[in-house]
Coordinates of C-alpha atoms and ligand atoms in Angstrom, one line a residue:
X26 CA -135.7 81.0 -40.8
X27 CA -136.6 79.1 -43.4
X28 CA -140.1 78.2 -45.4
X29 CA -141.8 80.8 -44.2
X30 CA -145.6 80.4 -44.6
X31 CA -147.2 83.4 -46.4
X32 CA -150.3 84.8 -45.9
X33 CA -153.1 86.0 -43.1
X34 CA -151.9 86.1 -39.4
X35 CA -153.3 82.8 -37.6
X36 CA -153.7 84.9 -34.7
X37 CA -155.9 86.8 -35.7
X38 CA -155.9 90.8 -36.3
X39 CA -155.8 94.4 -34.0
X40 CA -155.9 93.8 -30.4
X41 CA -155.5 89.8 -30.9
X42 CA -152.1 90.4 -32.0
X43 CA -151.2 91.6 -28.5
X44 CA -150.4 88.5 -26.6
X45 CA -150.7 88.4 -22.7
X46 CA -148.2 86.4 -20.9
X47 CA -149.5 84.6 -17.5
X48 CA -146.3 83.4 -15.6
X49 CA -146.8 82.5 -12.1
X50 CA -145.4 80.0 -9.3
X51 CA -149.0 78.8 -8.4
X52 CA -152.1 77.9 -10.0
X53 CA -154.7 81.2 -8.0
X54 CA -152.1 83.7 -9.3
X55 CA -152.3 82.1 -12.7
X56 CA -155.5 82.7 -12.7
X57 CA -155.8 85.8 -11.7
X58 CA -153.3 87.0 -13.9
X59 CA -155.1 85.1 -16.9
X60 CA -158.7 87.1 -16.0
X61 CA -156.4 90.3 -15.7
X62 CA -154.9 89.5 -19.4
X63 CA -158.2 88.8 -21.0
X64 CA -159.6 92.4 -19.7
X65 CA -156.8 93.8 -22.4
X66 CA -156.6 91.1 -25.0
X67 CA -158.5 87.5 -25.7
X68 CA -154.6 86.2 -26.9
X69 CA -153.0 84.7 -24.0
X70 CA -149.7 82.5 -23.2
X71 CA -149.6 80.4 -20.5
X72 CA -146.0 80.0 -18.8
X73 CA -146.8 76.7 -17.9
X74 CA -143.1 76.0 -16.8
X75 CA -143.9 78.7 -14.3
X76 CA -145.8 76.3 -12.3
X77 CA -143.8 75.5 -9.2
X78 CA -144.7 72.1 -9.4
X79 CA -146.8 68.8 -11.5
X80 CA -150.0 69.9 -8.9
X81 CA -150.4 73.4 -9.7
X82 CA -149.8 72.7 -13.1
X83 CA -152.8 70.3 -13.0
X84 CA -154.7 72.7 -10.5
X85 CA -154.5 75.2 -13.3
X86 CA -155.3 73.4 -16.0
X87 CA -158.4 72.3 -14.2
X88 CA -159.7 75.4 -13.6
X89 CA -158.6 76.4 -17.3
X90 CA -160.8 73.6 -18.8
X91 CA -163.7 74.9 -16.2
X92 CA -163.1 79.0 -17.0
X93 CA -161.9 79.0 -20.4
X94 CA -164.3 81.9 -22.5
X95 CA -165.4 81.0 -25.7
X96 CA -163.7 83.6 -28.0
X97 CA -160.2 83.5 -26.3
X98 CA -157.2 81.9 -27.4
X99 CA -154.3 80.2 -25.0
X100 CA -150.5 79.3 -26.2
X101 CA -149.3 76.7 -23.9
X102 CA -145.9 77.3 -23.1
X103 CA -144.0 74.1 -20.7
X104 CA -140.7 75.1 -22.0
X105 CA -137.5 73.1 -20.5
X106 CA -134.2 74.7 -18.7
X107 CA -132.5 73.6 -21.8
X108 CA -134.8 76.2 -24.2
X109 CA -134.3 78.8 -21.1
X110 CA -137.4 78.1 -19.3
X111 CA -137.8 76.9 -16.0
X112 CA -139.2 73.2 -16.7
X113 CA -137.2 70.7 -15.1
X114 CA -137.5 67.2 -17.0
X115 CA -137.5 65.9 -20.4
X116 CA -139.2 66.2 -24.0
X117 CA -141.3 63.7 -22.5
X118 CA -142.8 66.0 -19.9
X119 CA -142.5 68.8 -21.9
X120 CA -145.0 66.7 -24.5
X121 CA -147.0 65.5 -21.6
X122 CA -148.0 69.2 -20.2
X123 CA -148.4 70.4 -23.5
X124 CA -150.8 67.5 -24.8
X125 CA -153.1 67.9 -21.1
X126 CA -153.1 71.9 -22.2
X127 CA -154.8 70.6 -25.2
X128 CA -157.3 69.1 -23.4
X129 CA -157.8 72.1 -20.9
X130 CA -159.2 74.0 -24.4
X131 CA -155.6 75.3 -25.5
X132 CA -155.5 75.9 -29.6
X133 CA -151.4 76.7 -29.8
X134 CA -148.6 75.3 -28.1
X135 CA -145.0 77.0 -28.3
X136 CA -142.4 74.6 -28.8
X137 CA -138.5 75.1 -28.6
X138 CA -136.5 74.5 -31.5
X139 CA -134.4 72.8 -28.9
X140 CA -137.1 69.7 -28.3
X141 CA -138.2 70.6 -32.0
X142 CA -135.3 68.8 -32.7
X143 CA -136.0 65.7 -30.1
X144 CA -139.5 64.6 -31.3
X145 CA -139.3 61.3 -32.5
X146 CA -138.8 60.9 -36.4
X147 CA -141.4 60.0 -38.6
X148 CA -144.8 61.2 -36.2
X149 CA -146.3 64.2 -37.8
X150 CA -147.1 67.0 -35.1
X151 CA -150.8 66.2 -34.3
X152 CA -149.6 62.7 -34.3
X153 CA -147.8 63.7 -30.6
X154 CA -151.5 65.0 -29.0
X155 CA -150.0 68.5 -29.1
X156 CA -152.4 71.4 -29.3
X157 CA -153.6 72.2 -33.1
X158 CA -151.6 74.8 -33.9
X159 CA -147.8 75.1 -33.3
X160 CA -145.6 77.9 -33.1
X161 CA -141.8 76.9 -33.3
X162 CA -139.3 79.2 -31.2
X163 CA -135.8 79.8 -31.1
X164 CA -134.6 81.8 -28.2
X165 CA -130.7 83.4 -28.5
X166 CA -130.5 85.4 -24.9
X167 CA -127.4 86.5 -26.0
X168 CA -127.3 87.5 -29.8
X169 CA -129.1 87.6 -32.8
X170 CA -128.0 84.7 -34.7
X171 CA -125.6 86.2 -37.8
X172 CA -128.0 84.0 -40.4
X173 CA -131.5 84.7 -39.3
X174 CA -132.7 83.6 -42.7
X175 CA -131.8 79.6 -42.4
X176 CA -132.3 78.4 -39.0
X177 CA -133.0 75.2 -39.5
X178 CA -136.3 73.7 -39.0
X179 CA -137.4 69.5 -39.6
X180 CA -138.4 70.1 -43.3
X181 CA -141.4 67.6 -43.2
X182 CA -143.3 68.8 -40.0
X183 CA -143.7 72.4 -40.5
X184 CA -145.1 74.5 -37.8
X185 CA -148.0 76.7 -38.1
X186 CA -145.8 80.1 -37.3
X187 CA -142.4 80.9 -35.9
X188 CA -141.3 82.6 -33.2
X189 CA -137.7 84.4 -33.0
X190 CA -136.5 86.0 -29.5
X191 CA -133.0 87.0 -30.1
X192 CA -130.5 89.6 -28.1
X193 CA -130.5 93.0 -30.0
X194 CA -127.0 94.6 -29.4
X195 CA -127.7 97.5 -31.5
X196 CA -130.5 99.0 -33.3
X197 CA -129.7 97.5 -36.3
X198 CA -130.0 94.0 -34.9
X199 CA -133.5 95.0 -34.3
X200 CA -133.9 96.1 -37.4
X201 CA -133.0 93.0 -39.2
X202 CA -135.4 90.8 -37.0
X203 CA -138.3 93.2 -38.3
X204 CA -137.1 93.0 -42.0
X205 CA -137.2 89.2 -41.7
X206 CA -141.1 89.8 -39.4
X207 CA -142.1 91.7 -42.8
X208 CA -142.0 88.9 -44.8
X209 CA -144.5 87.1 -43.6
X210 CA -147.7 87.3 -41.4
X211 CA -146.9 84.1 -39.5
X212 CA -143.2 84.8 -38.3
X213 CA -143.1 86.3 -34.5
X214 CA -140.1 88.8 -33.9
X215 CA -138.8 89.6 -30.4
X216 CA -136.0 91.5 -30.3
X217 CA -134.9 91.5 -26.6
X218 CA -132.9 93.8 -24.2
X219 CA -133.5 97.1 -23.6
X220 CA -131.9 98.2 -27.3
X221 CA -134.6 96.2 -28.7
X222 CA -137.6 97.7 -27.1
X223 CA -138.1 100.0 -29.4
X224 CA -138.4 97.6 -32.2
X225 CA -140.6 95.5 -29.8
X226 CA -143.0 97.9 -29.5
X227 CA -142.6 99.0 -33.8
X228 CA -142.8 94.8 -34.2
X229 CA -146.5 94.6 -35.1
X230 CA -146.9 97.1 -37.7
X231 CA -143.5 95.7 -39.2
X232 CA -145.5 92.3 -39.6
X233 CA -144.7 90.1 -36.7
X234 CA -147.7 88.2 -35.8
X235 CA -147.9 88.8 -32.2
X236 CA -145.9 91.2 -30.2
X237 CA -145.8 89.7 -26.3
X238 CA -146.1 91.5 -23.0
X239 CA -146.4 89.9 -19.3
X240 CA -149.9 91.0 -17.3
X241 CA -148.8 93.1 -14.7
X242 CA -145.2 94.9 -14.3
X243 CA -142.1 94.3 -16.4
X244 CA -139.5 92.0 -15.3
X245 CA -137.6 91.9 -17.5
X246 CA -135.4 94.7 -19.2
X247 CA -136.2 95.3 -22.7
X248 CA -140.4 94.0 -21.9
X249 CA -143.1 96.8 -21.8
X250 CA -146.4 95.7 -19.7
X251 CA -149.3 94.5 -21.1
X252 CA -150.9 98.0 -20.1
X253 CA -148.2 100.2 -22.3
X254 CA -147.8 98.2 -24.9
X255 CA -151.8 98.7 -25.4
X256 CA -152.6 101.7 -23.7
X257 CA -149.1 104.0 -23.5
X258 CA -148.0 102.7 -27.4
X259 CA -151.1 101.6 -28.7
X260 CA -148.5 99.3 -30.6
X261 CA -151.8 97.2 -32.1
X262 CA -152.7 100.1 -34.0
X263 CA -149.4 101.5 -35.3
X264 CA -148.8 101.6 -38.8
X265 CA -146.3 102.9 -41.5
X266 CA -148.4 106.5 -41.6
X267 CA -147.5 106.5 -37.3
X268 CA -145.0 109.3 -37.1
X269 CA -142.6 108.3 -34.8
X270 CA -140.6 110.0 -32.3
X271 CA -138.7 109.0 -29.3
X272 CA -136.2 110.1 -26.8
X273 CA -132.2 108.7 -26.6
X274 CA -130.3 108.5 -23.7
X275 CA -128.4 105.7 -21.6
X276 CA -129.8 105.5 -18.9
X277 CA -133.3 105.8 -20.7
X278 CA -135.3 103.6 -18.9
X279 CA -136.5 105.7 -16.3
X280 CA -137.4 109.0 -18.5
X281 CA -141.4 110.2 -18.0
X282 CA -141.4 111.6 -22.3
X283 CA -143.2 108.8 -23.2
X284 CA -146.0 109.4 -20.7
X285 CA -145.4 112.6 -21.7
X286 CA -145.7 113.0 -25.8
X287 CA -148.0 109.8 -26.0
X288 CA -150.3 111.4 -23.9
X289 CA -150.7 114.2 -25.6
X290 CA -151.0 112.5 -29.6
X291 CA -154.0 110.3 -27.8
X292 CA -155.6 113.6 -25.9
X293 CA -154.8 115.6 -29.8
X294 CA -155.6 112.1 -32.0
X295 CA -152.7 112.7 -34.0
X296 CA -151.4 109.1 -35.4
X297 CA -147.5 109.3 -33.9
X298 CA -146.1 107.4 -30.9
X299 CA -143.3 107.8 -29.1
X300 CA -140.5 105.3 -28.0
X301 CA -137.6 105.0 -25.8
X302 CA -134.6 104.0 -27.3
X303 CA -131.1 103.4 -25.5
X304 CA -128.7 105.0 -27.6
X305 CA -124.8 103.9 -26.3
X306 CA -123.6 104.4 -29.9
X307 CA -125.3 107.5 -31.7
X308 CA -123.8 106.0 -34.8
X309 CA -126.1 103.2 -34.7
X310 CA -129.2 105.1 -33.6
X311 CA -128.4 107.6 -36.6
X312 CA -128.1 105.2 -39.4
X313 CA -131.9 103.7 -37.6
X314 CA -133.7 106.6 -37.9
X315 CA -134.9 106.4 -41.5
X316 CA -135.2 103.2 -41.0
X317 CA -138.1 103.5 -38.2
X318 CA -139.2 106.6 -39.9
X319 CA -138.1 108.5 -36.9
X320 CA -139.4 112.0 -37.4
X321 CA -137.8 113.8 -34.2
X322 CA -136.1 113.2 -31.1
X323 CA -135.5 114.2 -27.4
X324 CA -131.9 113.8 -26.6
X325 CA -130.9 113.5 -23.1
X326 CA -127.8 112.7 -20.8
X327 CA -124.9 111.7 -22.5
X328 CA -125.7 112.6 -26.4
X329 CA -126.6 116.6 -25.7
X330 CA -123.0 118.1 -26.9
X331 CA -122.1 115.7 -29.1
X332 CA -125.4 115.1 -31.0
X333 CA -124.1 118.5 -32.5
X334 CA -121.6 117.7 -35.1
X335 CA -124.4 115.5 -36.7
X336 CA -126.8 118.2 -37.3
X337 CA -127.0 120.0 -40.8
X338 CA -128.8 122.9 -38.9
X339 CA -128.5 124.3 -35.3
X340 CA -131.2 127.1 -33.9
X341 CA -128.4 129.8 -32.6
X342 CA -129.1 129.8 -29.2
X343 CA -128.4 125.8 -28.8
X344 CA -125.6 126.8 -30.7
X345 CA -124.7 129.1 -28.1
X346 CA -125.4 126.9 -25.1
X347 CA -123.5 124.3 -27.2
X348 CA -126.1 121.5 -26.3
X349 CA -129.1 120.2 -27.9
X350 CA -131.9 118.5 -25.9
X351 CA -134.6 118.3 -29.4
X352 CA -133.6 117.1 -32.8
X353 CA -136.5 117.7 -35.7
X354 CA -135.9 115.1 -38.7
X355 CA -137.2 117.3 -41.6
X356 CA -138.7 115.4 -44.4
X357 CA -135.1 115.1 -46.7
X358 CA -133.3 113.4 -43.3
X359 CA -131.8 116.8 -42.5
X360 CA -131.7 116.7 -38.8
X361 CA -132.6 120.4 -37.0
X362 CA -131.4 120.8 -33.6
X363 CA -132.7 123.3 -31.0
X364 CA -132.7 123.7 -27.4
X365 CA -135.9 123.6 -24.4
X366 CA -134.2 123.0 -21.3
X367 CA -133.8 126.9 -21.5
X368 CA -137.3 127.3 -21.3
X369 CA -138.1 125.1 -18.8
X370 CA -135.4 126.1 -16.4
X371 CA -136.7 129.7 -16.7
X372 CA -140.5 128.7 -16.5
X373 CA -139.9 127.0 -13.3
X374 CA -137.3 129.3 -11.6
X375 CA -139.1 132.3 -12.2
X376 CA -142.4 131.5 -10.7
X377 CA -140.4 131.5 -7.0
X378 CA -137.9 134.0 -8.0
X379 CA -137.2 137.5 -9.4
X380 CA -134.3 136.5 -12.0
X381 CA -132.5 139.9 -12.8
X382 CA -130.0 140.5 -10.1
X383 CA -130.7 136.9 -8.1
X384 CA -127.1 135.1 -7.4
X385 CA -127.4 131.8 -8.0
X386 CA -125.5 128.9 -8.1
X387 CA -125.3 125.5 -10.4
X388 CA -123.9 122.6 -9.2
X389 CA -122.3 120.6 -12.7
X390 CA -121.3 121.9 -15.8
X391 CA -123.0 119.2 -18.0
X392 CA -125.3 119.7 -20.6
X393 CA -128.4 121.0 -18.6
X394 CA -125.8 123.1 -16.7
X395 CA -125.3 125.1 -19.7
X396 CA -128.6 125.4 -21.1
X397 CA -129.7 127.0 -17.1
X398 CA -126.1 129.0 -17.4
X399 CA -127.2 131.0 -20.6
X400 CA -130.7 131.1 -19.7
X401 CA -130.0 132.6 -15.9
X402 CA -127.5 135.3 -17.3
X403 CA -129.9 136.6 -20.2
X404 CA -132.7 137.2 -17.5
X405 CA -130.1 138.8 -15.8
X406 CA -129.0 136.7 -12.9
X407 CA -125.6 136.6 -11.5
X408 CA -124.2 132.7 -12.6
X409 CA -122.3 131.0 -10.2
X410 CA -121.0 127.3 -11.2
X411 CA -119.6 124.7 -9.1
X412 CA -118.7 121.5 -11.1
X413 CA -116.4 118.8 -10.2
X414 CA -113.7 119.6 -13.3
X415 CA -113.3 123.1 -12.3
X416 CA -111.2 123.8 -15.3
X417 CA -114.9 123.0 -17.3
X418 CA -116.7 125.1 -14.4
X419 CA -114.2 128.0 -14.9
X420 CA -115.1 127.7 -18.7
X421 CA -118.5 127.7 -18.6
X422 CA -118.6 130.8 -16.2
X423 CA -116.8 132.4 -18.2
X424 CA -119.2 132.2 -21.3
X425 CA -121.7 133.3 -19.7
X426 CA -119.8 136.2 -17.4
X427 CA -120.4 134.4 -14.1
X428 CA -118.2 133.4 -11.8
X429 CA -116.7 129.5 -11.0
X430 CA -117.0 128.2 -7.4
X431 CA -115.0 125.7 -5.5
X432 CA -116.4 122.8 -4.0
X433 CA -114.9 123.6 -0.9
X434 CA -116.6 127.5 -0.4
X435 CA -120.0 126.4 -0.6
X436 CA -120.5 125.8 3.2
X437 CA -119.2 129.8 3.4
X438 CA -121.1 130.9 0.3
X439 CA -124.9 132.4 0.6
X440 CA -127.1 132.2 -3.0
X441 CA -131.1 133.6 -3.6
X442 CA -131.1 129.7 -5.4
X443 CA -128.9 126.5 -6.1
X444 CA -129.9 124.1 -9.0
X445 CA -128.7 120.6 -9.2
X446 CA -127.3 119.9 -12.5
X447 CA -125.7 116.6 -12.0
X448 CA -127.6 113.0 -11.8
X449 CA -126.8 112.2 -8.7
X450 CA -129.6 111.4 -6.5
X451 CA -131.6 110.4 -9.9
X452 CA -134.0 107.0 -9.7
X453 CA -132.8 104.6 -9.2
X454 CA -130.1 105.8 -6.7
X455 CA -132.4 108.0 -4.9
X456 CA -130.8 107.4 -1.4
X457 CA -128.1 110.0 -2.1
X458 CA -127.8 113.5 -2.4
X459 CA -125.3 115.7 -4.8
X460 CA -124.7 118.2 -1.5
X461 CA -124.5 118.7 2.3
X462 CA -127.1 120.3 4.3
X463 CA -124.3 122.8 5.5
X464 CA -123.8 123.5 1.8
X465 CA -127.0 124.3 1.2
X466 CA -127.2 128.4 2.2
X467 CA -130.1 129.6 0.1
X468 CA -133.8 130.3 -0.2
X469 CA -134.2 128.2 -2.7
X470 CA -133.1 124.4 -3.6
X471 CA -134.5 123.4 -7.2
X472 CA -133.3 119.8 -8.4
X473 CA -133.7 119.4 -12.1
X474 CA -133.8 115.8 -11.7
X475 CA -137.4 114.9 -11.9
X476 CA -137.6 111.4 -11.1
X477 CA -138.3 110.6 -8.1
X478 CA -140.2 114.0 -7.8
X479 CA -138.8 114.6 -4.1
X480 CA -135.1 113.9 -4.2
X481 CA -133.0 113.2 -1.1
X482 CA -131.5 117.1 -2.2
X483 CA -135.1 118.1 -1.7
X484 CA -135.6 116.3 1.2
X485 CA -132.9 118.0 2.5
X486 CA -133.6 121.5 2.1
X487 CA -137.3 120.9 3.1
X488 CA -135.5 119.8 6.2
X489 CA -133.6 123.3 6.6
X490 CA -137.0 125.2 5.7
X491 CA -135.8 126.0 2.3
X492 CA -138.5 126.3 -0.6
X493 CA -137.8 123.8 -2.7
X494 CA -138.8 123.2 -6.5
X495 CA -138.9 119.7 -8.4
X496 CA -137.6 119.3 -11.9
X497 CA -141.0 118.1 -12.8
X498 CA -141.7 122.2 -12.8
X499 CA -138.6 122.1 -15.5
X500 CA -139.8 118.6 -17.4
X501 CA -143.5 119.5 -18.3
X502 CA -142.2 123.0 -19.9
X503 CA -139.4 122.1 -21.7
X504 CA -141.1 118.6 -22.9
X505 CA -144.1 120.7 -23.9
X506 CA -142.2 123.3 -26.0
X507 CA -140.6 119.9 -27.9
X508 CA -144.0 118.2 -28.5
X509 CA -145.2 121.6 -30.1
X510 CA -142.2 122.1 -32.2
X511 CA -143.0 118.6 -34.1
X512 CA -146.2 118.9 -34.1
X513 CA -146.7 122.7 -35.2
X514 CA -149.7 122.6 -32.8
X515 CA -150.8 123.8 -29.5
X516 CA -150.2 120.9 -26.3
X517 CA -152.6 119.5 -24.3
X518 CA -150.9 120.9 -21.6
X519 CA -153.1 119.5 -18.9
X520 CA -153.7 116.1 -20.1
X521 CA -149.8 115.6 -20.3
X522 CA -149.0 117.3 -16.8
X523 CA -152.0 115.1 -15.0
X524 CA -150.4 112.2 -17.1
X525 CA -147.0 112.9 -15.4
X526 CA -148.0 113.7 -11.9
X527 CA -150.3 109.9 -12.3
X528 CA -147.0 108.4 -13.0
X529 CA -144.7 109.9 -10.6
X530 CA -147.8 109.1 -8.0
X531 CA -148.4 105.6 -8.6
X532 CA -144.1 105.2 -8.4
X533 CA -143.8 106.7 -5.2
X534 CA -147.1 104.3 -4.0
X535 CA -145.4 101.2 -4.8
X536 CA -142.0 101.9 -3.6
X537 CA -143.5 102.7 -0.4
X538 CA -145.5 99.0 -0.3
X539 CA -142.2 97.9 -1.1
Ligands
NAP8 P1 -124.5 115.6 -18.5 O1 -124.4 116.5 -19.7 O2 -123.9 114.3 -18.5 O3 -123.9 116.4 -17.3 C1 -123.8 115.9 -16.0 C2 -123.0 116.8 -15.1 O4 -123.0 116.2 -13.8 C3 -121.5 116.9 -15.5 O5 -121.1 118.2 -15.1 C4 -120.9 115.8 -14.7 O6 -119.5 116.1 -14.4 C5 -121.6 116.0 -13.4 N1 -121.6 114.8 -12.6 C6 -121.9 113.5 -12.9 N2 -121.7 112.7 -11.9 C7 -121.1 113.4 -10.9 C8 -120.7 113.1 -9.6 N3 -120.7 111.9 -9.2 N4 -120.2 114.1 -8.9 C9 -120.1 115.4 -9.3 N5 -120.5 115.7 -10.6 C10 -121.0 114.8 -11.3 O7 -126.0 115.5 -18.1 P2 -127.2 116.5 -18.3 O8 -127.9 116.2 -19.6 O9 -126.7 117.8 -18.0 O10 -128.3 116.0 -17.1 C11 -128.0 116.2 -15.8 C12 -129.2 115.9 -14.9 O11 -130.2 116.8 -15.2 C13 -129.8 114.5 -15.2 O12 -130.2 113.9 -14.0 C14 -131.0 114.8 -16.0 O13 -132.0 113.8 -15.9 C15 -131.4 116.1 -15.5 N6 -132.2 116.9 -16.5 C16 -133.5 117.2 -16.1 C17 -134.3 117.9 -17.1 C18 -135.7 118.3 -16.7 O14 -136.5 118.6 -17.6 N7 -136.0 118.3 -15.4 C19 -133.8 118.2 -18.3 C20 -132.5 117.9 -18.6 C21 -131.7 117.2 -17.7 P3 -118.4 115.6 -15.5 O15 -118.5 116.4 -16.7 O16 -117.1 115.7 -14.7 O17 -118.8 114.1 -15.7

């Protein structure tokens, strides 16, 4: 953009840069999400266009102007179907909504560069009976525009800040909407899409002026909730001293780490956060990391094997498994990989079952299929794979002098346990199960999927009187032994498990209101 204005944020500083947005069809919900927003933060945009109609929109205002609290401060947003919002009308009613929020006690308005461009010539902003301050947005749902630098703006009626909410692709999108946020104090970035969360959440301490986040649940993909952005990422008090950390993976959405690790950096007060970050092209994430200052990683389903070949160092017994599921970033960029899932499998496994001379099977050869492979046969247990490429099942039984299984013998086959290593039957496709109840002819079924915490492969099992075992038994472990590693200090191991269990919890609550 050009002319940026330098100097202090308008907005104010800490929690004021966390902005609350209230979108709702009628006026009582409004409401109630505005009281609910100024319990976390006095900043607070009001999706006018939300309204479902001209009365609610007036109902609201009303009882704005009636309930407004002194020290708060509203952004009126009436943006138009044309700027992506769900207005219908002109600039005229745009202006109209936007000058009666002024009246109701609102100090900013947000105004698309799309009407931007419609005002009428010559009349100076406050001319127009807008709100004092204005904050001039550009919204690209599909890209980030290639020139972020010049996007026009009307050179004699500059706005107070700017706002840009662009598409991030990749990481380094994301990264060039900060760089531009870190030239001034008054420019808002928003990268968007679940790539850009990351950066969303790193936006404040890179200098954008606000960083925005809906009261109540996400709706979006790519937003974080009022409540994580402040509570879960603290993202008001990050700075460039925050170590960060972060787990990659597509699908990523879904993973518990960031409960996890943030929970225990708050319950230990060490300054580090850590992020989610949808990694489809390591390359990209790679060439981010000292970019974000990224100073280690959890690496999940797809990047395990082939994270390897961009390691300068490998602990020998990833090596051996041949995956890695925790990177270190030592402090010359050298990345360090090493692998937990070992631990955790055998932390969980062996509190229900003797190891040495167990038979048991493991359904999928993937990357947590091996890590369970070389950790069964060192206790001693005899490895049995089934996996649906049996030439790769074969293989991995083999390294690890087991045995491969077909598919087809399991409804003849008996085992002390079998372990799902596959993602089927992972949130949000939770319906389905990776086997048959007649294949299931053990004493024990542990899934190492570990959201939701009772899969339908649990369920089933339960069903047959088999003891069952959640990966949540494998996740706290094997998470724990990663937070320690970067840390060099001892977990709060029951802060972060109560954390977890609190999550998983209040998911399975509201999927059963649903
Ligand atoms: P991965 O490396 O991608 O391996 C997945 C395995 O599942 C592969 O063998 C794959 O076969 C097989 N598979 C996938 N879809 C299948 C299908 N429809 N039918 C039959 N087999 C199928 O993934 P991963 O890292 O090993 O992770 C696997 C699961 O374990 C994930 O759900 C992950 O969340 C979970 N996990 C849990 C923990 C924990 O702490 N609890 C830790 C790590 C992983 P192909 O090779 O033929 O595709």
């Amino acid at each position: 953009m050009a002319r940026i204005t330098r100097g202090k944020s308008l907005f104010g500083a800490g929690v004021r840069r966390i902005c609350a947005v209230a979108a709702a069809s009628t006026a009582a919900e409004m409401a109630r999400l505005v009281r609910a927003g100024l319990e976390e933060t006095p900043t607070i945009e009001l999706r006018l266009d939300w309204l479902g109609n001209d009365t609610e929109r007036s109902r609201f205002l009303d009882w704005l102007k009636r309930n407004k609290p002194g020290n708060a401060t509203f952004l009126a947003t009436c943006r138009r179907r044309e700027g992506g919002g769900k207005l219908r009308g002109g600039v005229q009613a745009e202006l109209y909504w936007l000058n009666e929020a002024r009246q109701a006690g609102c100090s900013w308005c947000d105004l698309e560069i799309e009407t931007f461009r419609q005002l009428p010539r010559g009349k100076s902003l406050s001319a127009l009976g807008l709100p004092p301050h204005t904050l001039l947005s550009l919204h690209d749902f599909r890209r980030m525009p290639s020139h972020l630098e010049s996007t026009p703006t009307a050179a004699k009626r500059e706005p107070d800040a700017q706002k840009i909410a662009a598409h991030a692709e990749t990481l380094g999108d994301s990264l060039r909407l900060l760089g531009l946020a870190g030239r001034s104090r008054n420019l808002v970035a928003v990268p968007m899409g679940e790539v850009g969360l990351p950066a969303r959440i790193l936006a404040l301490r890179e200098g954008s002026a606000l960083a925005y986040a809906p009261v109540g649940s996400a709706t979006a993909p790519g937003q974080v909730s009022l409540q994580a952005l402040k509570h879960l990422y603290r993202a008001h008090k990050l700075t460039h001293r925050t170590r960060v950390y972060g787990v990659i993976g597509d699908p990523v959405g879904h993973s518990l780490s960031p409960v996890l690790h943030n929970t225990g950096f708050l319950a230990r007060k060490i300054d580090a956060v850590y992020l989610p970050f949808l990694v489809k092209d390591l390359q990209d994430f790679l060439r981010a990391v000292p970019e974000f200052g990224i100073r280690g990683f959890s690496v999940t389903i797809p990047h395990k094997q082939s994270i390897l070949e961009h390691l300068q160092e490998c602990d020998p017994l990833a090596a051996e498994i041949g995956a890695v599921n925790t990177v270190v970033v030592r402090r010359d960029g050298a990345l360090l990989g090493s692998n937990t899932d070992y631990l955790g499998i055998l932390r969980a496994l062996e509190r229900k079952l003797v190891l040495p001379g167990s038979r048991v099977l493991i359904f999928g050869a993937g990357g947590v299929a091996r890590a369970a492979a070389f950790a069964l046969a060192k206790a001693g247990t005899e490895v049995r794979i089934c996996g649906r490429r049996e030439k790769v099942a074969r293989q991995l039984a083999k390294a690890v002098g087991g045995e491969a299984v077909s598919r087809r013998a399991l409804k003849s086959e008996t085992f002390d346990a079998i372990l799902n290593a596959t993602p089927i039957g992972m949130h949000p496709h939770a319906q389905i199960s990776p086997l048959l109840p007649r294949e299931l002819n053990c004493r024990i079924v542990m899934d190492l999927i570990n959201r939701p915490r009772m899969t339908q492969l649990l369920k089933l099992a339960a069903r047959k009187g088999i003891a069952t075992i959640s990966g949540v038994e494998m996740f706290l472990p094997q998470g724990i032994a990663q937070w320690e590693l970067w840390t060099g200090q001892r977990a709060p191991e029951s802060a972060m498990r109560k954390a977890v269990l609190c999550a998983l919890r209040a998911e399975e609550k509201s999927r059963q209101h649903s």
